[in-house]
Amino acid sequence: MRAVGFTEFGGPEVMGVLELPEPHAGPGQVRIKVAAADVNWSDVGARSGLIARHNPQMFPPSGAYVVGWDAAGVIDEVGEGAPPELAAGAEVIALLEPKLTLGAQAEYVVAPVESVVRAPKGADPVASSTLLMNALSARMGLDALELPPGATVLLTGAAGTVGGYAVELAKAGGLTVIADAAEKDRDLVAGFGADHVLPRGDGLAERVRGLRSEGVDGVIDGAGLNDTVTAAVRDGGGIVSYVGFTGATDRGVRWHPLFVRERIRDTATLAELRDQAEAGVLTLRVAATFPFEEAARAHQLIEAGGVRGRPVLVF
């Protein structure tokens, strides 16, 4: 089968089409004929070698690597023990851990049944492929903060895919949302439901304190601002980091470094996120589509910055 991947770390030019053995479903697994797979910043970090340098266990020595977390397609092979709803012919989305050649960007992928749910009704595979990894990251951030309805959360990087989902999930949970955005993204972020949209950049914490003198109850730092957001949170508040950052803990501030792979088999949450996409609570956003043979162009688009939504590879 054909897959998208690389045999050495480097720039977008190392992305290519690999010929790999066709996988087959074992017990507790299904095989999916992939129609679409999105491209995330983590794929860029994998291809460049950044993740391997910081977490070598994630990229053990191999002759080839296939990346990608999200796959959308149709089940065409079912292993023993799969639930009835995951029968051959079912349209599904899956969340995979892109280790070695097991990533989502391939003509066929094998996934544990816990990581597979029915695709959202009314959404095509291209749009559906942008949901799980990013929405689960946002959900995990809110779960870690454990904020009650009426609390206030600051979301950085709110125009991005994780940030946009976080705004929508936070509002659905009854939170007051303060978000940052570039001027060109203000209407976009306000459209997600943010109560206050502040200019991004230096001085964000001070601007937040201008709205909430005591500081916000929690921060989801989707932009990776790290210690510069600490001053925005109240004493005893929490900050979520998706890049493994843990900063100052004075004033009782708690840091929550999160990694989406920890909950890729959380079927109940994956199904809930799917239901929220069907209900219009979550907005699926496609930045651009590319034939899978042109994966390098998708990586170039992400690295250029300012992408709103996710590039998607079509198989």
PDB file of C-alpha atoms in Angstrom:
ATOM      1  CA  MET A   1       0.000   0.000   0.000  1.00  0.00           C
ATOM      2  CA  ARG A   2       0.991   3.641  -0.350  1.00  0.00           C
ATOM      3  CA  ALA A   3       1.586   5.834   2.670  1.00  0.00           C
ATOM      4  CA  VAL A   4       2.858   9.348   3.301  1.00  0.00           C
ATOM      5  CA  GLY A   5       6.076   9.515   5.242  1.00  0.00           C
ATOM      6  CA  PHE A   6       9.814  10.031   5.349  1.00  0.00           C
ATOM      7  CA  THR A   7      12.993   8.013   5.746  1.00  0.00           C
ATOM      8  CA  GLU A   8      15.124  10.807   7.199  1.00  0.00           C
ATOM      9  CA  PHE A   9      14.437  13.930   9.225  1.00  0.00           C
ATOM     10  CA  GLY A  10      14.528  17.253   7.420  1.00  0.00           C
ATOM     11  CA  GLY A  11      12.495  19.924   5.650  1.00  0.00           C
ATOM     12  CA  PRO A  12       9.193  19.453   3.796  1.00  0.00           C
ATOM     13  CA  GLU A  13      11.111  18.005   0.833  1.00  0.00           C
ATOM     14  CA  VAL A  14      11.765  14.733   2.741  1.00  0.00           C
ATOM     15  CA  MET A  15       8.021  13.929   2.673  1.00  0.00           C
ATOM     16  CA  GLY A  16       7.204  11.354   0.043  1.00  0.00           C
ATOM     17  CA  VAL A  17       5.121   8.332  -0.885  1.00  0.00           C
ATOM     18  CA  LEU A  18       6.267   5.080   0.686  1.00  0.00           C
ATOM     19  CA  GLU A  19       5.358   1.551  -0.403  1.00  0.00           C
ATOM     20  CA  LEU A  20       4.588  -0.497   2.703  1.00  0.00           C
ATOM     21  CA  PRO A  21       3.038  -3.902   3.415  1.00  0.00           C
ATOM     22  CA  GLU A  22      -0.733  -3.780   3.679  1.00  0.00           C
ATOM     23  CA  PRO A  23      -1.819  -4.101   7.344  1.00  0.00           C
ATOM     24  CA  HIS A  24      -4.603  -6.380   8.541  1.00  0.00           C
ATOM     25  CA  ALA A  25      -6.926  -6.175  11.519  1.00  0.00           C
ATOM     26  CA  GLY A  26      -6.165  -8.381  14.509  1.00  0.00           C
ATOM     27  CA  PRO A  27      -8.282  -9.057  17.609  1.00  0.00           C
ATOM     28  CA  GLY A  28      -9.811  -5.884  18.987  1.00  0.00           C
ATOM     29  CA  GLN A  29      -8.921  -3.936  15.839  1.00  0.00           C
ATOM     30  CA  VAL A  30     -10.502  -2.713  12.623  1.00  0.00           C
ATOM     31  CA  ARG A  31      -8.887  -1.780   9.352  1.00  0.00           C
ATOM     32  CA  ILE A  32      -9.938   1.492   7.722  1.00  0.00           C
ATOM     33  CA  LYS A  33      -9.667   2.370   4.054  1.00  0.00           C
ATOM     34  CA  VAL A  34      -8.630   5.972   4.516  1.00  0.00           C
ATOM     35  CA  ALA A  35     -10.344   8.742   2.568  1.00  0.00           C
ATOM     36  CA  ALA A  36      -8.735  11.718   4.321  1.00  0.00           C
ATOM     37  CA  ALA A  37      -6.144  12.477   6.987  1.00  0.00           C
ATOM     38  CA  ASP A  38      -5.378  15.915   8.406  1.00  0.00           C
ATOM     39  CA  VAL A  39      -1.922  17.420   8.937  1.00  0.00           C
ATOM     40  CA  ASN A  40      -1.001  18.930  12.303  1.00  0.00           C
ATOM     41  CA  TRP A  41       1.888  20.890  13.769  1.00  0.00           C
ATOM     42  CA  SER A  42       3.025  17.700  15.506  1.00  0.00           C
ATOM     43  CA  ASP A  43       3.574  16.145  12.061  1.00  0.00           C
ATOM     44  CA  VAL A  44       5.935  19.006  11.259  1.00  0.00           C
ATOM     45  CA  GLY A  45       7.729  18.466  14.557  1.00  0.00           C
ATOM     46  CA  ALA A  46       8.062  14.765  13.779  1.00  0.00           C
ATOM     47  CA  ARG A  47       9.342  15.286  10.245  1.00  0.00           C
ATOM     48  CA  SER A  48      11.869  17.918  11.273  1.00  0.00           C
ATOM     49  CA  GLY A  49      13.324  15.690  14.001  1.00  0.00           C
ATOM     50  CA  LEU A  50      12.323  18.069  16.801  1.00  0.00           C
ATOM     51  CA  ILE A  51      10.187  15.502  18.632  1.00  0.00           C
ATOM     52  CA  ALA A  52      12.839  12.807  18.246  1.00  0.00           C
ATOM     53  CA  ARG A  53      15.425  15.074  19.849  1.00  0.00           C
ATOM     54  CA  HIS A  54      13.272  15.785  22.882  1.00  0.00           C
ATOM     55  CA  ASN A  55      11.476  12.419  23.119  1.00  0.00           C
ATOM     56  CA  PRO A  56      13.623   9.769  21.419  1.00  0.00           C
ATOM     57  CA  GLN A  57      11.316   6.995  22.629  1.00  0.00           C
ATOM     58  CA  MET A  58       8.648   8.389  20.324  1.00  0.00           C
ATOM     59  CA  PHE A  59      10.867   7.828  17.280  1.00  0.00           C
ATOM     60  CA  PRO A  60      13.003   4.734  17.755  1.00  0.00           C
ATOM     61  CA  PRO A  61      15.414   3.931  14.900  1.00  0.00           C
ATOM     62  CA  SER A  62      13.466   2.929  11.791  1.00  0.00           C
ATOM     63  CA  GLY A  63      13.897   2.833   8.044  1.00  0.00           C
ATOM     64  CA  ALA A  64      10.643   4.751   7.584  1.00  0.00           C
ATOM     65  CA  TYR A  65       8.142   6.831   9.517  1.00  0.00           C
ATOM     66  CA  VAL A  66       4.468   7.528   8.802  1.00  0.00           C
ATOM     67  CA  VAL A  67       2.871  10.410  10.696  1.00  0.00           C
ATOM     68  CA  GLY A  68      -0.679  11.642  11.189  1.00  0.00           C
ATOM     69  CA  TRP A  69      -3.110  11.300  14.100  1.00  0.00           C
ATOM     70  CA  ASP A  70      -6.530  11.554  12.412  1.00  0.00           C
ATOM     71  CA  ALA A  71      -8.009   9.260   9.788  1.00  0.00           C
ATOM     72  CA  ALA A  72     -11.481   9.324   8.248  1.00  0.00           C
ATOM     73  CA  GLY A  73     -12.730   6.539   6.022  1.00  0.00           C
ATOM     74  CA  VAL A  74     -14.625   3.259   5.813  1.00  0.00           C
ATOM     75  CA  ILE A  75     -14.022   0.055   7.750  1.00  0.00           C
ATOM     76  CA  ASP A  76     -13.146  -2.756   5.350  1.00  0.00           C
ATOM     77  CA  GLU A  77     -11.793  -5.428   7.716  1.00  0.00           C
ATOM     78  CA  VAL A  78     -12.923  -6.327  11.231  1.00  0.00           C
ATOM     79  CA  GLY A  79     -10.969  -8.244  13.856  1.00  0.00           C
ATOM     80  CA  GLU A  80     -12.420 -10.538  16.471  1.00  0.00           C
ATOM     81  CA  GLY A  81     -14.143  -8.731  19.319  1.00  0.00           C
ATOM     82  CA  ALA A  82     -15.063  -5.537  17.479  1.00  0.00           C
ATOM     83  CA  PRO A  83     -18.415  -4.032  18.572  1.00  0.00           C
ATOM     84  CA  PRO A  84     -21.396  -4.266  16.195  1.00  0.00           C
ATOM     85  CA  GLU A  85     -21.320  -0.565  15.303  1.00  0.00           C
ATOM     86  CA  LEU A  86     -17.815  -1.004  13.872  1.00  0.00           C
ATOM     87  CA  ALA A  87     -18.852  -3.388  11.100  1.00  0.00           C
ATOM     88  CA  ALA A  88     -17.456  -3.507   7.577  1.00  0.00           C
ATOM     89  CA  GLY A  89     -18.799  -0.581   5.571  1.00  0.00           C
ATOM     90  CA  ALA A  90     -19.180   1.759   8.539  1.00  0.00           C
ATOM     91  CA  GLU A  91     -18.014   5.336   7.971  1.00  0.00           C
ATOM     92  CA  VAL A  92     -15.704   6.186  10.853  1.00  0.00           C
ATOM     93  CA  ILE A  93     -13.048   8.490  12.239  1.00  0.00           C
ATOM     94  CA  ALA A  94     -10.064   7.225  14.198  1.00  0.00           C
ATOM     95  CA  LEU A  95      -7.329   8.646  16.412  1.00  0.00           C
ATOM     96  CA  LEU A  96      -3.996   6.901  15.985  1.00  0.00           C
ATOM     97  CA  GLU A  97      -0.582   7.243  17.622  1.00  0.00           C
ATOM     98  CA  PRO A  98       1.899   7.996  14.805  1.00  0.00           C
ATOM     99  CA  LYS A  99       4.749   5.731  15.865  1.00  0.00           C
ATOM    100  CA  LEU A 100       7.086   4.107  13.320  1.00  0.00           C
ATOM    101  CA  THR A 101       4.879   3.377  10.276  1.00  0.00           C
ATOM    102  CA  LEU A 102       1.581   3.334  12.193  1.00  0.00           C
ATOM    103  CA  GLY A 103       0.441   6.905  11.503  1.00  0.00           C
ATOM    104  CA  ALA A 104      -2.861   7.857   9.928  1.00  0.00           C
ATOM    105  CA  GLN A 105      -1.530   9.090   6.576  1.00  0.00           C
ATOM    106  CA  ALA A 106      -1.810   5.853   4.614  1.00  0.00           C
ATOM    107  CA  GLU A 107      -4.235   4.142   2.267  1.00  0.00           C
ATOM    108  CA  TYR A 108      -5.082   1.611   4.997  1.00  0.00           C
ATOM    109  CA  VAL A 109      -4.679   1.901   8.751  1.00  0.00           C
ATOM    110  CA  VAL A 110      -5.344  -0.539  11.558  1.00  0.00           C
ATOM    111  CA  ALA A 111      -6.720   0.949  14.760  1.00  0.00           C
ATOM    112  CA  PRO A 112      -7.808  -0.399  18.158  1.00  0.00           C
ATOM    113  CA  VAL A 113     -11.582  -0.352  18.395  1.00  0.00           C
ATOM    114  CA  GLU A 114     -11.415   1.968  21.410  1.00  0.00           C
ATOM    115  CA  SER A 115      -9.942   4.686  19.183  1.00  0.00           C
ATOM    116  CA  VAL A 116     -12.607   4.478  16.461  1.00  0.00           C
ATOM    117  CA  VAL A 117     -16.073   6.055  16.411  1.00  0.00           C
ATOM    118  CA  ARG A 118     -18.764   6.631  13.827  1.00  0.00           C
ATOM    119  CA  ALA A 119     -18.094   9.665  11.641  1.00  0.00           C
ATOM    120  CA  PRO A 120     -20.190  12.812  12.233  1.00  0.00           C
ATOM    121  CA  LYS A 121     -23.409  12.799  10.252  1.00  0.00           C
ATOM    122  CA  GLY A 122     -23.573  15.495   7.625  1.00  0.00           C
ATOM    123  CA  ALA A 123     -19.807  15.984   7.391  1.00  0.00           C
ATOM    124  CA  ASP A 124     -17.651  14.642   4.582  1.00  0.00           C
ATOM    125  CA  PRO A 125     -14.446  12.701   5.363  1.00  0.00           C
ATOM    126  CA  VAL A 126     -12.223  15.729   4.678  1.00  0.00           C
ATOM    127  CA  ALA A 127     -13.951  17.810   7.352  1.00  0.00           C
ATOM    128  CA  SER A 128     -14.359  14.854   9.718  1.00  0.00           C
ATOM    129  CA  SER A 129     -10.617  14.198   9.676  1.00  0.00           C
ATOM    130  CA  THR A 130      -9.963  17.550  11.389  1.00  0.00           C
ATOM    131  CA  LEU A 131     -11.883  16.725  14.573  1.00  0.00           C
ATOM    132  CA  LEU A 132     -10.497  14.210  17.018  1.00  0.00           C
ATOM    133  CA  MET A 133      -6.862  15.067  17.748  1.00  0.00           C
ATOM    134  CA  ASN A 134      -7.467  18.793  18.094  1.00  0.00           C
ATOM    135  CA  ALA A 135     -10.826  18.623  19.867  1.00  0.00           C
ATOM    136  CA  LEU A 136      -9.546  15.982  22.290  1.00  0.00           C
ATOM    137  CA  SER A 137      -6.572  18.217  23.085  1.00  0.00           C
ATOM    138  CA  ALA A 138      -8.981  21.048  23.890  1.00  0.00           C
ATOM    139  CA  ARG A 139     -11.214  18.760  25.969  1.00  0.00           C
ATOM    140  CA  MET A 140      -8.238  17.470  27.939  1.00  0.00           C
ATOM    141  CA  GLY A 141      -7.178  21.032  28.705  1.00  0.00           C
ATOM    142  CA  LEU A 142     -10.565  21.947  30.125  1.00  0.00           C
ATOM    143  CA  ASP A 143     -10.797  18.692  32.063  1.00  0.00           C
ATOM    144  CA  ALA A 144      -7.392  19.322  33.636  1.00  0.00           C
ATOM    145  CA  LEU A 145      -8.414  22.780  34.851  1.00  0.00           C
ATOM    146  CA  GLU A 146     -11.668  21.469  36.399  1.00  0.00           C
ATOM    147  CA  LEU A 147     -13.317  24.883  36.244  1.00  0.00           C
ATOM    148  CA  PRO A 148     -16.946  25.162  37.389  1.00  0.00           C
ATOM    149  CA  PRO A 149     -19.574  26.981  35.307  1.00  0.00           C
ATOM    150  CA  GLY A 150     -19.159  30.715  35.706  1.00  0.00           C
ATOM    151  CA  ALA A 151     -15.366  30.555  36.028  1.00  0.00           C
ATOM    152  CA  THR A 152     -13.133  32.515  33.654  1.00  0.00           C
ATOM    153  CA  VAL A 153     -10.562  30.931  31.356  1.00  0.00           C
ATOM    154  CA  LEU A 154      -7.926  32.541  29.135  1.00  0.00           C
ATOM    155  CA  LEU A 155      -7.320  30.787  25.818  1.00  0.00           C
ATOM    156  CA  THR A 156      -4.175  31.716  23.887  1.00  0.00           C
ATOM    157  CA  GLY A 157      -3.874  30.811  20.221  1.00  0.00           C
ATOM    158  CA  ALA A 158      -7.652  30.963  20.014  1.00  0.00           C
ATOM    159  CA  ALA A 159      -7.734  31.305  16.219  1.00  0.00           C
ATOM    160  CA  GLY A 160      -5.912  27.983  15.825  1.00  0.00           C
ATOM    161  CA  THR A 161      -7.649  24.639  15.591  1.00  0.00           C
ATOM    162  CA  VAL A 162      -7.126  23.543  19.201  1.00  0.00           C
ATOM    163  CA  GLY A 163      -7.857  27.071  20.386  1.00  0.00           C
ATOM    164  CA  GLY A 164     -11.068  27.350  18.393  1.00  0.00           C
ATOM    165  CA  TYR A 165     -12.366  24.057  19.746  1.00  0.00           C
ATOM    166  CA  ALA A 166     -11.362  25.126  23.261  1.00  0.00           C
ATOM    167  CA  VAL A 167     -13.398  28.331  22.968  1.00  0.00           C
ATOM    168  CA  GLU A 168     -16.453  26.418  21.795  1.00  0.00           C
ATOM    169  CA  LEU A 169     -16.133  23.703  24.453  1.00  0.00           C
ATOM    170  CA  ALA A 170     -15.536  26.252  27.191  1.00  0.00           C
ATOM    171  CA  LYS A 171     -18.667  28.185  26.241  1.00  0.00           C
ATOM    172  CA  ALA A 172     -20.662  24.953  26.079  1.00  0.00           C
ATOM    173  CA  GLY A 173     -19.453  24.281  29.632  1.00  0.00           C
ATOM    174  CA  GLY A 174     -20.698  27.621  30.919  1.00  0.00           C
ATOM    175  CA  LEU A 175     -17.319  29.366  31.228  1.00  0.00           C
ATOM    176  CA  THR A 176     -16.489  32.989  30.561  1.00  0.00           C
ATOM    177  CA  VAL A 177     -13.832  33.062  27.835  1.00  0.00           C
ATOM    178  CA  ILE A 178     -11.066  35.607  27.348  1.00  0.00           C
ATOM    179  CA  ALA A 179      -9.109  34.933  24.159  1.00  0.00           C
ATOM    180  CA  ASP A 180      -6.237  36.534  22.294  1.00  0.00           C
ATOM    181  CA  ALA A 181      -6.207  37.133  18.547  1.00  0.00           C
ATOM    182  CA  ALA A 182      -4.482  39.102  15.848  1.00  0.00           C
ATOM    183  CA  GLU A 183      -6.603  41.926  14.477  1.00  0.00           C
ATOM    184  CA  LYS A 184      -7.421  39.914  11.340  1.00  0.00           C
ATOM    185  CA  ASP A 185      -8.744  37.048  13.490  1.00  0.00           C
ATOM    186  CA  ARG A 186     -10.868  39.029  15.936  1.00  0.00           C
ATOM    187  CA  ASP A 187     -14.175  38.307  14.197  1.00  0.00           C
ATOM    188  CA  LEU A 188     -13.285  34.628  13.800  1.00  0.00           C
ATOM    189  CA  VAL A 189     -12.555  34.179  17.503  1.00  0.00           C
ATOM    190  CA  ALA A 190     -15.590  36.218  18.544  1.00  0.00           C
ATOM    191  CA  GLY A 191     -17.640  33.954  16.275  1.00  0.00           C
ATOM    192  CA  PHE A 192     -16.521  30.923  18.258  1.00  0.00           C
ATOM    193  CA  GLY A 193     -18.165  32.561  21.262  1.00  0.00           C
ATOM    194  CA  ALA A 194     -15.333  34.288  23.119  1.00  0.00           C
ATOM    195  CA  ASP A 195     -16.675  36.893  25.554  1.00  0.00           C
ATOM    196  CA  HIS A 196     -13.589  39.100  25.330  1.00  0.00           C
ATOM    197  CA  VAL A 197     -11.025  39.162  22.509  1.00  0.00           C
ATOM    198  CA  LEU A 198      -7.734  40.861  23.406  1.00  0.00           C
ATOM    199  CA  PRO A 199      -4.845  41.744  21.091  1.00  0.00           C
ATOM    200  CA  ARG A 200      -2.212  39.021  20.999  1.00  0.00           C
ATOM    201  CA  GLY A 201       1.436  39.760  21.722  1.00  0.00           C
ATOM    202  CA  ASP A 202       3.488  41.384  24.470  1.00  0.00           C
ATOM    203  CA  GLY A 203       1.530  42.618  27.464  1.00  0.00           C
ATOM    204  CA  LEU A 204      -1.271  40.057  27.200  1.00  0.00           C
ATOM    205  CA  ALA A 205      -1.159  39.241  30.910  1.00  0.00           C
ATOM    206  CA  GLU A 206      -1.497  42.923  31.780  1.00  0.00           C
ATOM    207  CA  ARG A 207      -4.465  43.279  29.426  1.00  0.00           C
ATOM    208  CA  VAL A 208      -6.105  40.265  31.061  1.00  0.00           C
ATOM    209  CA  ARG A 209      -5.624  41.815  34.493  1.00  0.00           C
ATOM    210  CA  GLY A 210      -7.287  44.921  33.141  1.00  0.00           C
ATOM    211  CA  LEU A 211     -10.440  42.835  32.709  1.00  0.00           C
ATOM    212  CA  ARG A 212      -9.984  40.598  35.750  1.00  0.00           C
ATOM    213  CA  SER A 213      -7.850  42.344  38.350  1.00  0.00           C
ATOM    214  CA  GLU A 214      -7.499  39.148  40.383  1.00  0.00           C
ATOM    215  CA  GLY A 215      -6.539  37.104  37.303  1.00  0.00           C
ATOM    216  CA  VAL A 216      -8.353  34.348  35.449  1.00  0.00           C
ATOM    217  CA  ASP A 217      -9.157  30.993  37.020  1.00  0.00           C
ATOM    218  CA  GLY A 218      -7.260  29.028  34.391  1.00  0.00           C
ATOM    219  CA  VAL A 219      -5.289  29.294  31.162  1.00  0.00           C
ATOM    220  CA  ILE A 220      -5.151  26.985  28.154  1.00  0.00           C
ATOM    221  CA  ASP A 221      -1.914  28.031  26.478  1.00  0.00           C
ATOM    222  CA  GLY A 222      -2.487  26.901  22.927  1.00  0.00           C
ATOM    223  CA  ALA A 223       0.001  29.445  21.593  1.00  0.00           C
ATOM    224  CA  GLY A 224       2.887  28.164  23.705  1.00  0.00           C
ATOM    225  CA  LEU A 225       3.475  31.479  25.483  1.00  0.00           C
ATOM    226  CA  ASN A 226       4.755  29.554  28.508  1.00  0.00           C
ATOM    227  CA  ASP A 227       5.856  31.637  31.514  1.00  0.00           C
ATOM    228  CA  THR A 228       4.628  34.900  29.992  1.00  0.00           C
ATOM    229  CA  VAL A 229       1.025  33.909  30.774  1.00  0.00           C
ATOM    230  CA  THR A 230       1.680  33.080  34.432  1.00  0.00           C
ATOM    231  CA  ALA A 231       0.871  36.607  35.565  1.00  0.00           C
ATOM    232  CA  ALA A 232      -2.579  36.345  33.978  1.00  0.00           C
ATOM    233  CA  VAL A 233      -3.769  33.567  36.308  1.00  0.00           C
ATOM    234  CA  ARG A 234      -5.041  34.100  39.836  1.00  0.00           C
ATOM    235  CA  ASP A 235      -3.416  32.665  42.935  1.00  0.00           C
ATOM    236  CA  GLY A 236      -4.108  28.925  42.973  1.00  0.00           C
ATOM    237  CA  GLY A 237      -5.138  28.871  39.305  1.00  0.00           C
ATOM    238  CA  GLY A 238      -4.007  26.402  36.656  1.00  0.00           C
ATOM    239  CA  ILE A 239      -2.225  26.590  33.308  1.00  0.00           C
ATOM    240  CA  VAL A 240      -2.392  23.932  30.579  1.00  0.00           C
ATOM    241  CA  SER A 241       0.616  23.435  28.296  1.00  0.00           C
ATOM    242  CA  TYR A 242       0.660  21.275  25.174  1.00  0.00           C
ATOM    243  CA  VAL A 243       4.445  21.536  24.761  1.00  0.00           C
ATOM    244  CA  GLY A 244       5.397  19.964  28.075  1.00  0.00           C
ATOM    245  CA  PHE A 245       6.236  23.289  29.713  1.00  0.00           C
ATOM    246  CA  THR A 246       6.077  23.718  33.493  1.00  0.00           C
ATOM    247  CA  GLY A 247       6.870  27.162  34.839  1.00  0.00           C
ATOM    248  CA  ALA A 248       6.780  29.041  38.099  1.00  0.00           C
ATOM    249  CA  THR A 249       4.554  27.570  40.804  1.00  0.00           C
ATOM    250  CA  ASP A 250       4.623  30.429  43.286  1.00  0.00           C
ATOM    251  CA  ARG A 251       1.214  31.751  44.372  1.00  0.00           C
ATOM    252  CA  GLY A 252      -0.002  28.140  44.207  1.00  0.00           C
ATOM    253  CA  VAL A 253      -0.183  28.157  40.394  1.00  0.00           C
ATOM    254  CA  ARG A 254      -0.478  24.624  39.002  1.00  0.00           C
ATOM    255  CA  TRP A 255       0.867  23.588  35.592  1.00  0.00           C
ATOM    256  CA  HIS A 256      -0.723  20.794  33.570  1.00  0.00           C
ATOM    257  CA  PRO A 257       1.508  19.503  30.726  1.00  0.00           C
ATOM    258  CA  LEU A 258      -0.801  17.405  28.525  1.00  0.00           C
ATOM    259  CA  PHE A 259      -0.152  14.903  25.739  1.00  0.00           C
ATOM    260  CA  VAL A 260      -3.060  13.770  23.593  1.00  0.00           C
ATOM    261  CA  ARG A 261      -1.749  10.209  23.251  1.00  0.00           C
ATOM    262  CA  GLU A 262      -2.723   9.632  26.890  1.00  0.00           C
ATOM    263  CA  ARG A 263      -6.424   9.511  25.945  1.00  0.00           C
ATOM    264  CA  ILE A 264      -6.552   8.237  22.373  1.00  0.00           C
ATOM    265  CA  ARG A 265      -8.517   5.184  23.605  1.00  0.00           C
ATOM    266  CA  ASP A 266     -11.078   7.235  25.528  1.00  0.00           C
ATOM    267  CA  THR A 267     -13.995   6.065  23.384  1.00  0.00           C
ATOM    268  CA  ALA A 268     -16.669   7.857  25.397  1.00  0.00           C
ATOM    269  CA  THR A 269     -14.990  11.240  24.971  1.00  0.00           C
ATOM    270  CA  LEU A 270     -14.284  10.657  21.271  1.00  0.00           C
ATOM    271  CA  ALA A 271     -17.965   9.840  20.741  1.00  0.00           C
ATOM    272  CA  GLU A 272     -19.031  12.907  22.735  1.00  0.00           C
ATOM    273  CA  LEU A 273     -16.836  15.157  20.592  1.00  0.00           C
ATOM    274  CA  ARG A 274     -18.341  13.562  17.468  1.00  0.00           C
ATOM    275  CA  ASP A 275     -21.826  14.257  18.828  1.00  0.00           C
ATOM    276  CA  GLN A 276     -20.889  17.879  19.531  1.00  0.00           C
ATOM    277  CA  ALA A 277     -19.656  18.271  15.968  1.00  0.00           C
ATOM    278  CA  GLU A 278     -22.965  16.863  14.696  1.00  0.00           C
ATOM    279  CA  ALA A 279     -24.884  19.268  16.925  1.00  0.00           C
ATOM    280  CA  GLY A 280     -22.914  22.288  15.693  1.00  0.00           C
ATOM    281  CA  VAL A 281     -21.218  22.912  19.053  1.00  0.00           C
ATOM    282  CA  LEU A 282     -17.849  22.276  17.377  1.00  0.00           C
ATOM    283  CA  THR A 283     -16.930  23.833  14.038  1.00  0.00           C
ATOM    284  CA  LEU A 284     -14.953  21.642  11.631  1.00  0.00           C
ATOM    285  CA  ARG A 285     -12.435  23.775   9.733  1.00  0.00           C
ATOM    286  CA  VAL A 286     -10.514  22.736   6.630  1.00  0.00           C
ATOM    287  CA  ALA A 287      -7.718  25.097   5.599  1.00  0.00           C
ATOM    288  CA  ALA A 288      -6.880  23.381   2.291  1.00  0.00           C
ATOM    289  CA  THR A 289      -6.858  19.961   0.657  1.00  0.00           C
ATOM    290  CA  PHE A 290      -3.972  18.227  -1.102  1.00  0.00           C
ATOM    291  CA  PRO A 291      -3.566  14.924  -2.926  1.00  0.00           C
ATOM    292  CA  PHE A 292      -1.571  12.735  -0.547  1.00  0.00           C
ATOM    293  CA  GLU A 293       1.299  12.740  -3.026  1.00  0.00           C
ATOM    294  CA  GLU A 294       1.678  16.468  -2.296  1.00  0.00           C
ATOM    295  CA  ALA A 295       2.124  16.203   1.477  1.00  0.00           C
ATOM    296  CA  ALA A 296       5.199  18.436   1.289  1.00  0.00           C
ATOM    297  CA  ARG A 297       2.949  21.332   0.228  1.00  0.00           C
ATOM    298  CA  ALA A 298       0.751  20.817   3.295  1.00  0.00           C
ATOM    299  CA  HIS A 299       3.832  21.005   5.516  1.00  0.00           C
ATOM    300  CA  GLN A 300       4.949  24.177   3.765  1.00  0.00           C
ATOM    301  CA  LEU A 301       1.535  25.718   4.359  1.00  0.00           C
ATOM    302  CA  ILE A 302       1.666  25.013   8.093  1.00  0.00           C
ATOM    303  CA  GLU A 303       5.238  26.249   8.448  1.00  0.00           C
ATOM    304  CA  ALA A 304       4.332  29.505   6.694  1.00  0.00           C
ATOM    305  CA  GLY A 305       2.079  30.281   9.691  1.00  0.00           C
ATOM    306  CA  GLY A 306      -1.356  31.802   9.979  1.00  0.00           C
ATOM    307  CA  VAL A 307      -3.230  28.644   8.950  1.00  0.00           C
ATOM    308  CA  ARG A 308      -6.824  28.643  10.156  1.00  0.00           C
ATOM    309  CA  GLY A 309      -8.163  25.114  10.235  1.00  0.00           C
ATOM    310  CA  ARG A 310      -6.219  22.062   9.134  1.00  0.00           C
ATOM    311  CA  PRO A 311      -4.695  21.046   5.812  1.00  0.00           C
ATOM    312  CA  VAL A 312      -6.047  17.667   4.771  1.00  0.00           C
ATOM    313  CA  LEU A 313      -4.496  14.937   2.616  1.00  0.00           C
ATOM    314  CA  VAL A 314      -6.994  13.172   0.349  1.00  0.00           C
ATOM    315  CA  PHE A 315      -6.471   9.503  -0.500  1.00  0.00           C
TER     316      PHE A 315
END
